[in-house]
XYZ file of C-alpha atoms in Angstrom:
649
model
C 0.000 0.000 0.000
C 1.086 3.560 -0.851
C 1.649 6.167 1.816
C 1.304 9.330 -0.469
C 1.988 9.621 -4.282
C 2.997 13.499 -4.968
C 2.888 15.629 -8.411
C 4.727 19.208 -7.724
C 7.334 21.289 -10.511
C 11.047 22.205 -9.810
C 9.798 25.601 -8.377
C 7.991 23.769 -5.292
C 4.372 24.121 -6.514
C 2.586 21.039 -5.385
C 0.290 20.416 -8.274
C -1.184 16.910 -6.753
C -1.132 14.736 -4.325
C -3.002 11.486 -3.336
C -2.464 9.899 0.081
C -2.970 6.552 0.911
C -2.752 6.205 4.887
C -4.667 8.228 7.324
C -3.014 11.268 8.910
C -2.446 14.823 8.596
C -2.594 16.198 5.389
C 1.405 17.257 5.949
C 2.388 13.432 6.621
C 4.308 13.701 2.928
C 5.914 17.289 3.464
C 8.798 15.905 5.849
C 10.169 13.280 3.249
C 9.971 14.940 0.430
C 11.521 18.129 1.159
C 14.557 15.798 2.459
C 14.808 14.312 -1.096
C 14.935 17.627 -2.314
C 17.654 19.115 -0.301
C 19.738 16.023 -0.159
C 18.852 14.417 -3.979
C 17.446 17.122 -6.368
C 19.520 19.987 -4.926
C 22.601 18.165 -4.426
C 23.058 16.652 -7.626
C 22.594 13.299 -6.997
C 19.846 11.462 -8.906
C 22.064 8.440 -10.348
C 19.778 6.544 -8.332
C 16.118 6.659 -8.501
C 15.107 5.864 -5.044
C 15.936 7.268 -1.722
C 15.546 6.033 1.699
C 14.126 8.773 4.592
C 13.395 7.258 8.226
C 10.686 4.186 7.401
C 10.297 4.830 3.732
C 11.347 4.962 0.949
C 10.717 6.853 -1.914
C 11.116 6.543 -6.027
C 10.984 9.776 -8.271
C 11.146 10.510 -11.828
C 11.854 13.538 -13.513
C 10.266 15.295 -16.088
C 13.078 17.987 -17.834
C 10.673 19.054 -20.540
C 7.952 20.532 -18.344
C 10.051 20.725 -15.323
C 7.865 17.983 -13.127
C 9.223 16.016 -10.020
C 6.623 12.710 -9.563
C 7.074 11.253 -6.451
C 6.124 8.160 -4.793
C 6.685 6.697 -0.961
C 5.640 3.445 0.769
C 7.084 1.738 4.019
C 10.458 0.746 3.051
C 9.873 -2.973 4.977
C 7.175 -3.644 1.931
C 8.495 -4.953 -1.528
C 6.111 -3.415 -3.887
C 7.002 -4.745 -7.520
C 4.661 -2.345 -9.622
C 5.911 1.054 -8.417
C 8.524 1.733 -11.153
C 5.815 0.556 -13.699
C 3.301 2.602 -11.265
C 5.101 6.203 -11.392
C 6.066 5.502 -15.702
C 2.559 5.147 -16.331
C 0.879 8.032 -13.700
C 4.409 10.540 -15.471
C 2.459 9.090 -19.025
C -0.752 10.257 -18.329
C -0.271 13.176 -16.683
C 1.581 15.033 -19.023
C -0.110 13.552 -21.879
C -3.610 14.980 -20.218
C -2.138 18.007 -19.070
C 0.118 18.812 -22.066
C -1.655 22.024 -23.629
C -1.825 24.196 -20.509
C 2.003 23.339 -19.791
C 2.632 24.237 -23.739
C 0.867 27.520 -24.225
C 0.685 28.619 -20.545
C 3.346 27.953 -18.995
C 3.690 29.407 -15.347
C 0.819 30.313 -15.817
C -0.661 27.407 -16.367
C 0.451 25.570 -12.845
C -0.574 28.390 -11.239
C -3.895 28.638 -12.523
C -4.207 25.420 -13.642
C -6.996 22.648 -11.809
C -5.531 19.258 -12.138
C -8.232 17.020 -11.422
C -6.466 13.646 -11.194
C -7.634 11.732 -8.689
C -9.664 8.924 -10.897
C -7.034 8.377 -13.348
C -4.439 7.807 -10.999
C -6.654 5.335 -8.950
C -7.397 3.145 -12.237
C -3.254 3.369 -12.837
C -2.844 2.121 -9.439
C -5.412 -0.782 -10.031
C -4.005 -1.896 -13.032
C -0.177 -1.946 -11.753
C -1.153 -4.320 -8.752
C -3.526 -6.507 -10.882
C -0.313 -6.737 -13.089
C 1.633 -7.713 -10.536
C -0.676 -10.333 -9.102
C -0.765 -11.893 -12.519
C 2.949 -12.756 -12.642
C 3.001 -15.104 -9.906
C 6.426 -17.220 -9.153
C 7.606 -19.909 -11.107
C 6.603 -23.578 -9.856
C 9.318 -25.597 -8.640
C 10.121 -28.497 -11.322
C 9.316 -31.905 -10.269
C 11.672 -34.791 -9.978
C 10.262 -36.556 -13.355
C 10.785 -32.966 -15.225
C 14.247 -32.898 -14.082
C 17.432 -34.142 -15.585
C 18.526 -36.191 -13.221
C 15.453 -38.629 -13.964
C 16.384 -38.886 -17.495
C 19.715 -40.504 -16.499
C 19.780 -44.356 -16.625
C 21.500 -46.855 -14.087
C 23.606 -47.725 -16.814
C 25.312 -44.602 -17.345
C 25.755 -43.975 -13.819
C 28.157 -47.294 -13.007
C 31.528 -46.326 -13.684
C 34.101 -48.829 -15.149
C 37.930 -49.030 -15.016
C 39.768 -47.293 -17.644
C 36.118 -45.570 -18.521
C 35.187 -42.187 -17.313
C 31.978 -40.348 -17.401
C 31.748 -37.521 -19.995
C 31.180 -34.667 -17.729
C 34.180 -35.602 -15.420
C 36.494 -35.933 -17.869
C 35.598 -32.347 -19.260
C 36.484 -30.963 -15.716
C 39.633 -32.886 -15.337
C 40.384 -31.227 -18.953
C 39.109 -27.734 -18.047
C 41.320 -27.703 -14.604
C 44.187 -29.869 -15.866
C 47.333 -27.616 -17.362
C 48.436 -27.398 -20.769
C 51.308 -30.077 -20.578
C 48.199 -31.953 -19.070
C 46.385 -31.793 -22.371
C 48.982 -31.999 -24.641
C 50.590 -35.206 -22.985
C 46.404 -36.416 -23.581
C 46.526 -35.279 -27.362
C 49.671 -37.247 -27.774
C 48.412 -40.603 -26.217
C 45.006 -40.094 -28.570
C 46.026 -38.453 -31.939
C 47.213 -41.039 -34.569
C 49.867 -39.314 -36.267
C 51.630 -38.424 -32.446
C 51.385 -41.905 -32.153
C 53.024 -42.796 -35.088
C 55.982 -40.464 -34.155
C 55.699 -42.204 -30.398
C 55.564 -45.974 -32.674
C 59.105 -44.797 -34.954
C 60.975 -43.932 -31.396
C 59.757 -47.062 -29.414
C 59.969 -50.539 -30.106
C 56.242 -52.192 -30.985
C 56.012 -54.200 -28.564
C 55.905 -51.250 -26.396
C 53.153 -50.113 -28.477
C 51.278 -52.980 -27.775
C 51.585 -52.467 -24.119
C 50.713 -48.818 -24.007
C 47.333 -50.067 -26.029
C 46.388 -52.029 -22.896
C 47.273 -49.480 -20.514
C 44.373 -47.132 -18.729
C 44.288 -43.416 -19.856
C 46.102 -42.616 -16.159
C 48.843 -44.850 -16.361
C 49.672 -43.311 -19.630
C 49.607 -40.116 -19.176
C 51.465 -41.097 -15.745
C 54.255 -42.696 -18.286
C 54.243 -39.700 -20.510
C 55.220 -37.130 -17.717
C 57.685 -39.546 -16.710
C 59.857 -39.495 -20.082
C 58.945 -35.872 -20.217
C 60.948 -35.312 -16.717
C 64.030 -37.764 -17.907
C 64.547 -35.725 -20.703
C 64.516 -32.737 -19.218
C 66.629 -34.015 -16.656
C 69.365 -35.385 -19.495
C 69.361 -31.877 -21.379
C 70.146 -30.454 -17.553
C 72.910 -32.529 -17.032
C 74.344 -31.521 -20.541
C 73.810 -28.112 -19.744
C 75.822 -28.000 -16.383
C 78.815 -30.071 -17.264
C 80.967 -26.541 -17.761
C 79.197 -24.698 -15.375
C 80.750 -21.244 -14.233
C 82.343 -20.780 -11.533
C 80.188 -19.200 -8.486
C 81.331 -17.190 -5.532
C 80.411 -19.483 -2.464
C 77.840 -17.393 -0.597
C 78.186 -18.299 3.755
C 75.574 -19.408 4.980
C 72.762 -17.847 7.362
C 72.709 -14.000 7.916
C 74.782 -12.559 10.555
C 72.269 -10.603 12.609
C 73.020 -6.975 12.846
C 73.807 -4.999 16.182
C 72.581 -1.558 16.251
C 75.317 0.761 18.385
C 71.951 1.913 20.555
C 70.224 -1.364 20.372
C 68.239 -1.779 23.614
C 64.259 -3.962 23.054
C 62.923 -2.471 26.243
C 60.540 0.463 24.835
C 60.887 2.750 28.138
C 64.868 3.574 27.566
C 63.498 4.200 23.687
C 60.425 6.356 25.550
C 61.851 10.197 25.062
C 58.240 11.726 26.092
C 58.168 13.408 29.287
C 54.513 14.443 30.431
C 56.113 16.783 32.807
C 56.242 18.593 29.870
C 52.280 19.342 30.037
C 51.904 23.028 30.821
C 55.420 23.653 31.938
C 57.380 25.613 28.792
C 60.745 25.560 30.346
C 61.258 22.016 29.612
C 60.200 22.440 26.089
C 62.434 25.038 25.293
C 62.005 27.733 22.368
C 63.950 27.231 19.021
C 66.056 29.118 16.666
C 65.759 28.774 12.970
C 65.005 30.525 9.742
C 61.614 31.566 9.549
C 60.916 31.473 6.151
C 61.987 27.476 6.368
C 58.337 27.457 7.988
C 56.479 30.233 6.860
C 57.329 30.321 2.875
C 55.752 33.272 1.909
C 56.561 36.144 3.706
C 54.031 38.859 2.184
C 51.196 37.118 2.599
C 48.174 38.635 4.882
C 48.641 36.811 8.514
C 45.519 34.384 9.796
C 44.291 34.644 6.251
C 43.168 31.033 4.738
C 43.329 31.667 0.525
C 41.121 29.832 -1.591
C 42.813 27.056 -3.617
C 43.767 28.411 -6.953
C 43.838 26.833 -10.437
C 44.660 28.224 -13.650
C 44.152 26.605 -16.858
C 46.295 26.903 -19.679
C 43.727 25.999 -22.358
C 42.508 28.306 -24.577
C 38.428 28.868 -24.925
C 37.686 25.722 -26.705
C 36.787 26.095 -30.171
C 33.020 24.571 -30.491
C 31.808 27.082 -27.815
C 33.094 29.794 -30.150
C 30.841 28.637 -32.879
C 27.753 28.089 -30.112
C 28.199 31.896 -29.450
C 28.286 32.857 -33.607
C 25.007 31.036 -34.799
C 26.453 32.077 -38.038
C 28.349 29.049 -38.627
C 26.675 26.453 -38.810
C 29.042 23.945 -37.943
C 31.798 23.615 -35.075
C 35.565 22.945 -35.264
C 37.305 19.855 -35.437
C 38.821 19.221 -32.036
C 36.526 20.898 -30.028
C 36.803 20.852 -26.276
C 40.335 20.124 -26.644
C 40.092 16.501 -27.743
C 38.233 15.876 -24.083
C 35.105 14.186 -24.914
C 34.735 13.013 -28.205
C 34.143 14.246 -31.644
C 30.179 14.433 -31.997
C 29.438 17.256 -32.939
C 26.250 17.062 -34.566
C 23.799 20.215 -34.152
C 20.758 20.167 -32.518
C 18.283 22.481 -32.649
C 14.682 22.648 -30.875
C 14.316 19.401 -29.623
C 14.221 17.116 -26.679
C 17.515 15.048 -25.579
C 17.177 11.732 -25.340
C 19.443 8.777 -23.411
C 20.621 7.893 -27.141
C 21.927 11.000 -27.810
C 23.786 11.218 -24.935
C 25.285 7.839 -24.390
C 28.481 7.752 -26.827
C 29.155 11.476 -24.736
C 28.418 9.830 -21.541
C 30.749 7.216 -21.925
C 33.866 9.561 -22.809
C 32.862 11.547 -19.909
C 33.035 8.750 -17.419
C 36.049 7.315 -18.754
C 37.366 11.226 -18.691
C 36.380 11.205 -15.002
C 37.743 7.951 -13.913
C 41.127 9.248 -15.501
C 41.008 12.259 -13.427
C 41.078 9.912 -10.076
C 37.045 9.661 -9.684
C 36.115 6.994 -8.243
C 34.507 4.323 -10.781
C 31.093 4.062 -8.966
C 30.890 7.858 -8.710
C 31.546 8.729 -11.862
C 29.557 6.125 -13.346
C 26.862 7.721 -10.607
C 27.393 11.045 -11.546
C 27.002 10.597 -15.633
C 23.561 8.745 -14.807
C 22.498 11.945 -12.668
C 23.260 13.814 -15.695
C 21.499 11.784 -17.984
C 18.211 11.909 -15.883
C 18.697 15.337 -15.509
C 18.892 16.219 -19.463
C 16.640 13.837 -20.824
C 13.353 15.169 -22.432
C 15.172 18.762 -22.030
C 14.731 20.725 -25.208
C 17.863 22.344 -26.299
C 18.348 25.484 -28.448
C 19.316 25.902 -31.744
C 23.584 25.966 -32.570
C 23.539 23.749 -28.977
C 25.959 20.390 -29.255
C 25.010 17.525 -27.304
C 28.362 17.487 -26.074
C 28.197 21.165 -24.917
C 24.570 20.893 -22.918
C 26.165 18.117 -21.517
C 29.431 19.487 -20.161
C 27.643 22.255 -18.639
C 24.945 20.252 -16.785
C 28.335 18.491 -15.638
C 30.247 21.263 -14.581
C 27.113 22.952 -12.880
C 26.453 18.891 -10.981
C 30.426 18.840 -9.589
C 30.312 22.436 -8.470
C 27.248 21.855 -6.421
C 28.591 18.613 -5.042
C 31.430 20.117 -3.580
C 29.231 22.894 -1.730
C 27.899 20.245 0.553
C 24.722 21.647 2.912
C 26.677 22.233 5.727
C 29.126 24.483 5.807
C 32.135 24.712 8.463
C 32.931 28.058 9.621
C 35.618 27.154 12.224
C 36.879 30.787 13.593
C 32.709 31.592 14.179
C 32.289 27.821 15.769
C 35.542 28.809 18.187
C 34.342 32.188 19.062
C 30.554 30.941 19.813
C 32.843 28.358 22.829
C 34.826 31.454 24.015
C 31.531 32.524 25.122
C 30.230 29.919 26.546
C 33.717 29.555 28.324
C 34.770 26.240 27.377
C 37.547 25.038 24.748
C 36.530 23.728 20.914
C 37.537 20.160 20.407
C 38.629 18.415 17.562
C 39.555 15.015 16.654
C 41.636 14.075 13.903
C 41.120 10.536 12.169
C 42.243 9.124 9.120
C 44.721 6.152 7.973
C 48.336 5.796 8.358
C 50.744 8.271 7.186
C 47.862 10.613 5.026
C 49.781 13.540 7.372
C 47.460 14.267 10.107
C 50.222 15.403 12.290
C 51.612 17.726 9.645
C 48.442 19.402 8.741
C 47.487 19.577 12.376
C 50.554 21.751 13.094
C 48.822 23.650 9.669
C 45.593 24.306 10.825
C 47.620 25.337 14.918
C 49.519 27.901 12.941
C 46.132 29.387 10.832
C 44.401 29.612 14.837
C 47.628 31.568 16.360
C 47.357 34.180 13.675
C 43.623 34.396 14.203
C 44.700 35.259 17.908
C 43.437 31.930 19.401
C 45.495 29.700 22.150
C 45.989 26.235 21.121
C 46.350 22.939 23.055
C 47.737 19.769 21.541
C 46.472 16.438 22.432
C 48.986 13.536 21.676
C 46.712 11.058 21.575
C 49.005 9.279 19.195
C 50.168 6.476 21.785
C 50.807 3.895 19.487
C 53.798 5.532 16.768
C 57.119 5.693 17.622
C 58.524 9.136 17.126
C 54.690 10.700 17.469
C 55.274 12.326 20.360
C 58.264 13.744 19.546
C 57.101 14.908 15.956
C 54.119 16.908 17.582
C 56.603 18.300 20.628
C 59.465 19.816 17.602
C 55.888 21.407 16.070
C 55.253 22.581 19.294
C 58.486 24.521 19.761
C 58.364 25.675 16.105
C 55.303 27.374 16.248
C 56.403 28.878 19.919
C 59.412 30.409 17.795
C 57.020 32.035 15.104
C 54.709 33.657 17.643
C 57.053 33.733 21.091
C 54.678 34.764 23.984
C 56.594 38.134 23.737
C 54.038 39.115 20.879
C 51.244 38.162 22.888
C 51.585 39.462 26.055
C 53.099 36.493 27.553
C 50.983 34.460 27.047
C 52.450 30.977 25.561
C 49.784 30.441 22.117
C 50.551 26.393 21.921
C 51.539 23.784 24.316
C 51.552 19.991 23.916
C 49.668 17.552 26.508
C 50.887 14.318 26.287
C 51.692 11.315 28.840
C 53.959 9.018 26.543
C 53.477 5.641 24.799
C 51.276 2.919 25.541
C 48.544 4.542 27.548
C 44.826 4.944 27.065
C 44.119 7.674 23.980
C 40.331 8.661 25.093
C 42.233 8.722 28.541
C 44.643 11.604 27.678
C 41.839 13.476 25.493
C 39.613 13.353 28.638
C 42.584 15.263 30.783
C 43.895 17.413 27.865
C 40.021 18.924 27.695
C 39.651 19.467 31.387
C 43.576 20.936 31.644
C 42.536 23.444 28.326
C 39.310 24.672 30.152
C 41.334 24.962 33.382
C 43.853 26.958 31.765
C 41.454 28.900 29.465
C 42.691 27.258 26.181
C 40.924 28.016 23.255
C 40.754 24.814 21.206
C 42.195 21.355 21.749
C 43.794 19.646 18.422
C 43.413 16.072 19.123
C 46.037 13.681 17.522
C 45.323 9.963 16.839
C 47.264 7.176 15.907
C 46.661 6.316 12.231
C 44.597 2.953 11.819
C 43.297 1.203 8.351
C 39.304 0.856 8.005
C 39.396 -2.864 8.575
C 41.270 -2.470 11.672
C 38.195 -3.499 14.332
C 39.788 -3.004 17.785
C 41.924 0.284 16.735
C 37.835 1.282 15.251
C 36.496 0.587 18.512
C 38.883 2.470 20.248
C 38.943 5.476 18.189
C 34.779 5.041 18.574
C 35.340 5.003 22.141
C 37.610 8.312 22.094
C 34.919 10.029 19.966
C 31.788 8.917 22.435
C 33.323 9.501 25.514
C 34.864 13.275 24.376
C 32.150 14.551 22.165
C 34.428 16.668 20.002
C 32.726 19.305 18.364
C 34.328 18.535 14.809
C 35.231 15.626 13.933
C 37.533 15.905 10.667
C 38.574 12.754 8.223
C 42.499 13.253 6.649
C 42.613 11.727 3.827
C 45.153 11.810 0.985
C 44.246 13.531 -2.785
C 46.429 10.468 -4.331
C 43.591 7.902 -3.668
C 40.732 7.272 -6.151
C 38.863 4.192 -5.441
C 40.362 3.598 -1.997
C 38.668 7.306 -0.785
C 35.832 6.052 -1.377
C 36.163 3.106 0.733
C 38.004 4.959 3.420
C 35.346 7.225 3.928
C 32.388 4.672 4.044
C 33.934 2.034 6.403
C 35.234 5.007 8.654
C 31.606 5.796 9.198
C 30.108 2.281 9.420
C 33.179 1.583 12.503
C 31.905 4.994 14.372
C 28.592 3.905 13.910
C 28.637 0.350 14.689
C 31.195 0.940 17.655
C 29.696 3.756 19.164
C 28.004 3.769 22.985
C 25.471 6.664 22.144
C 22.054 6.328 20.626
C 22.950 8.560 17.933
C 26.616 7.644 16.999
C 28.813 10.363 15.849
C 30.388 10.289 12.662
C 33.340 12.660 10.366
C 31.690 16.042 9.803
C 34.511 17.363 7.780
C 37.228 16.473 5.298
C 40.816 17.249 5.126
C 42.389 16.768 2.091
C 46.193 16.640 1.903
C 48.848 16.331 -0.570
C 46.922 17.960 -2.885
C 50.412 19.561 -5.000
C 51.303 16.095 -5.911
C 48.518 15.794 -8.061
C 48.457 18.323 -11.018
C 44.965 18.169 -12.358
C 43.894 14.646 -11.358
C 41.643 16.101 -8.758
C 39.270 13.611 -8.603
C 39.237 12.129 -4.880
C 37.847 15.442 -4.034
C 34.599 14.871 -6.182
C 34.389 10.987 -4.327
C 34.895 11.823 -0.906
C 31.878 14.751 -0.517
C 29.666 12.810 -2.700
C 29.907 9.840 -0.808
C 29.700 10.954 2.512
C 27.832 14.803 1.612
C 30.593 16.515 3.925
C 32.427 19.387 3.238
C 35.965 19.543 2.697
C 37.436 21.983 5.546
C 41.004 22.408 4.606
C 43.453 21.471 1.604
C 47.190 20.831 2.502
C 49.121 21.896 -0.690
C 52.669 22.094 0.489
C 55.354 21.278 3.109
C 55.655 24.993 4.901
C 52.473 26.084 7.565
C 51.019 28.294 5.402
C 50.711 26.050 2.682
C 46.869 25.513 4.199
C 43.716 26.729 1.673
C 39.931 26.190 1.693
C 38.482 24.506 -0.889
C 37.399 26.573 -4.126
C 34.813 24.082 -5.892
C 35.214 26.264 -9.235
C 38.705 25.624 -9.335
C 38.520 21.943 -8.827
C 35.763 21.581 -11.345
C 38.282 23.530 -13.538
C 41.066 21.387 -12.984
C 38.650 18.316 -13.507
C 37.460 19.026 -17.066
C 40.902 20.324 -18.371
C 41.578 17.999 -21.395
């Protein structure tokens, strides 16, 4: 049974709506307006159903006259007509309705009564009589099965005779020197070689042999001869260095296997800046660029080198009638046929569709996603009429371009100087946890994002939470007293801007979180940079623990690191990060990444495409982008210039 069945256009009028359960008449409002924001606004209608709380709901979209029809039932019932259901109500509709969309438009839904009520109920009886009538297949009795046709006869097996279907197997699995050694025992004129080089009495015996004994013969001249041409071979064999024997272990000059002499951490360290003492170095080592604006974060930049490609020249002068060879830079094809005045359909965009996914996938997108995002294209563009001088190839970069630029500006955005400012007045410190897999640079960019808060005037508080690394510790105490040397408490009226909590190796990490919070809001820190130890996705007790850490601190942003090298991987990163935190987590409402950083993002030239995977699958924004090696090399993400980057030839 259907819970509501909705008609509205793209502009949010609601031009009908049937519903099939009691209840207020704003039962449907709820789901629907979540499929808009997170589907139809977002860009992502590869798939044409979408789950909301109990139900779940299919759509279809109608480009020509800009129509959204909309179906939901309880997602625990398997209803078999609905996709034939909404095709056939999308049918009639339009068909019924077609002259007051044509000649009046706007107009027309505004003014318009759509009286549909009887037509859709005869749709809806004639989708679950249809599905009544295909009932399931019987199951086959024993007399209508093979096995009945077989005999007793041809079930007894004999020696030296082999049923047909074993033998296939044994040839199927069996290797080539397998077969051939068969062909040889089988084919005449082999044999007749085989009869020259042996005697016939020998002949005679291998006639009377089983099929196993001779193959079991053949292998055995095959191994004597090859053992005769190896004997040949080595009777001048060159002289070889004799190697010794075993490997002589080797002693390290500082070798000691108990881990507390290796232990350099000293937690007396917490608070206490004389132990941790300033240092002396070249500040442009750290900083880079000198003349930039302090506590500013720039957008990330790219530039591309292409010329304006020459087929949207000849879009823009409807004078010429045809475009360019080469147009778009070689990027997607050459069809270049014009269209003018009519509606796309999925054949005229499936030869560009392809190119463009195999153009995305090249760029680092993720396979699924990119075969995702082409489908949400196509459903978006088909039945669209297109304007006259328009390419195919044209509407559908643009409706590409527009897509990726909208996935990347995700519905929440992360504001985190506001977020820290709101907690200054409620006098308590922002939290937040870093997470991600091993060596992605979470410590680096953490020391990043320290720097970008001490310009902005706020005191930071490092957590090593990072118990399991060697050399963690350390690497986060030598950020520590670099970023002390950039902004000595000198410039800030002596007060010390960053200081490292940490209680060494092997001890509990949502243990030291818990203390470094309560020492920041004793000490009137501003935010607390939590460390972690690095962990792979599959890794369940280091997920339960970092689960644990998260529960048990409530960060107030929790942010994913994850590298700009990975393509498919990202994808599964992302996805199994989430399903730990949820499955592991103590709360009733598990918390999960609400941000993205993306680092090593200047190793990649153009092939940008593990930012396009890791907001589409997971809807979260991207926070920061790690471009470099210095601490200002730190930007926020610019989705025009990553779309950019993406569709450069």
């Amino acid at each position: 049974m259907l819970d509501f069945f909705t008609i509205f256009s793209k502009g949010g009028l609601v031009l009908w709506c049937f519903q099939g359960v009691r209840g207020p008449a704003a039962a449907c409002t709820a789901p629907v307006n979540a499929l808009i924001r997170s589907v139809l606004l977002q860009e992502r209608g590869g798939n044409n159903s979408f789950n909301h709380e109990a139900l779940t709901l299919k759509y279809k979209l109608d480009n020509q006259f800009e129509l959204v029809f909309v179906v939901g039932f309880q997602k625990i019932l398997t209803l078999t007509y609905v996709d034939k259901l909404i095709d056939d109500v999308h049918k009639e509709f339009r068909d019924k309705y077609r002259n007051e969309f044509q000649h009046k438009g706007a107009l027309g839904l505004l003014n318009g009564t759509f009286d549909f009520k009887e037509d859709f109920l005869h749709l809806l009886r004639e989708a679950e009589e249809s599905s009544k009538i295909r009932a399931p297949t019987a199951m086959k009795t024993f007399e209508q099965s093979l096995k009945s046709q077989k005999t007793v006869k041809s079930m007894i097996e004999t020696r030296g005779e082999k049923p047909k279907e074993k033998a296939k197997n044994k040839k199927n699995k069996g290797s080539k020197k397998e077969a051939s050694g068969t062909e040889a025992a089988t084919v005449p004129s082999k044999a007749a070689s085989d009869a020259k080089q042996n005697p016939p009495a020998a002949t005679g015996d291998r006639e009377e042999l089983t099929r196993d004994e001779i193959l079991q013969k053949n292998r055995e001249e095959f191994f004597k001869k090859r053992l005769k041409g190896g004997e040949k071979s080595n009777k001048s064999p060159k002289p070889e260095t004799q190697k010794e024997k075993g490997k002589k272990p080797r002693v390290w000059e500082l070798g000691n296997s108990n881990a507390k002499v290796l232990d350099y951490s000293n937690s007396t360290t917490n608070g206490n800046t004389d132990t941790c003492p300033t240092e002396e170095y070249d500040p442009d080592t750290a900083l880079g660029d000198r003349d930039r604006e302090p506590g500013r974060l720039y957008d990330l930049e790219y530039e591309s080198d292409e010329e304006e490609p020459e087929e949207e020249k000849v879009i823009q002068n409807s004078s010429q009638p045809r475009a360019k060879k080469g147009g778009l830079g070689g990027m997607f094809g050459m069809l270049k046929g014009l269209v003018g005045s009519k509606s796309l359909t999925r054949e005229d965009m499936d030869s560009v569709l392809e190119k463009m996914k195999d153009h995305l996938i090249t760029k680092n997108v993720a396979a699924e996603i990119a075969v995702q995002l082409c489908e949400s294209v196509a459903k978006k563009l088909e039945g669209k009429v297109m304007g006259t001088f328009t390419t195919v190839t044209s509407t559908v970069k643009q409706a590409l371009q527009e897509s990726l630029v909208q996935i990347l500006q995700p519905q929440r955005r992360v504001d985190m100087l506001r977020d820290v400012m709101d907690a200054q007045r409620h006098r308590r410190p922002y939290v937040v946890t870093f997470c991600g897999v091993n060596g992605v640079g979470k410590s680096t960019n953490l020391a990043k994002i320290s720097f970008w808060l001490i310009e902005n005037g706020f005191s930071v508080l490092i957590a090593a939470c990072d118990t399991f690394r060697a050399g963690a510790v350390e690497q986060l105490r030598t950020h520590t007293r670099r970023l002390n040397a950039l902004h000595p408490p000198e410039s800030h009226g002596g007060r010390t801007m960053v200081q490292l909590y940490e209680k060494g190796y092997g001890k509990d990490a949502a243990g030291i979180a818990m203390e470094a919070i309560s020492y920041a809001r004793n000490q009137g820190f501003d935010v607390v940079l939590v460390d972690t130890a690095g962990r792979m996705q599959d890794n369940a007790p280091l997920m339960t623990a970092l689960a644990k850490l998260i529960a048990v601190n409530t960060p107030d942003l929790v942010l994913f690191v994850g590298e700009a090298l990975v393509g498919n991987e990202a994808v599964d990163q992302l996805v199994k990060f989430n399903k730990a935190l949820a499955d592991h987590s103590m709360a009733q409402t598990p918390r999960l990444i609400d941000g993205i950083v993306l680092t090593k993002f200047d190793t990649i030239d153009d092939k940008v495409g593990a930012a396009i995977s890791m907001t589409y699958i997971t809807s979260k924004p991207i926070v920061f982008v790690g471009t470099g090696q210095t601490y200002c090399d730190l930007r926020s993400l610019n989705a025009k210039a990553v779309v950019t980057a993406l569709m450069k030839a």
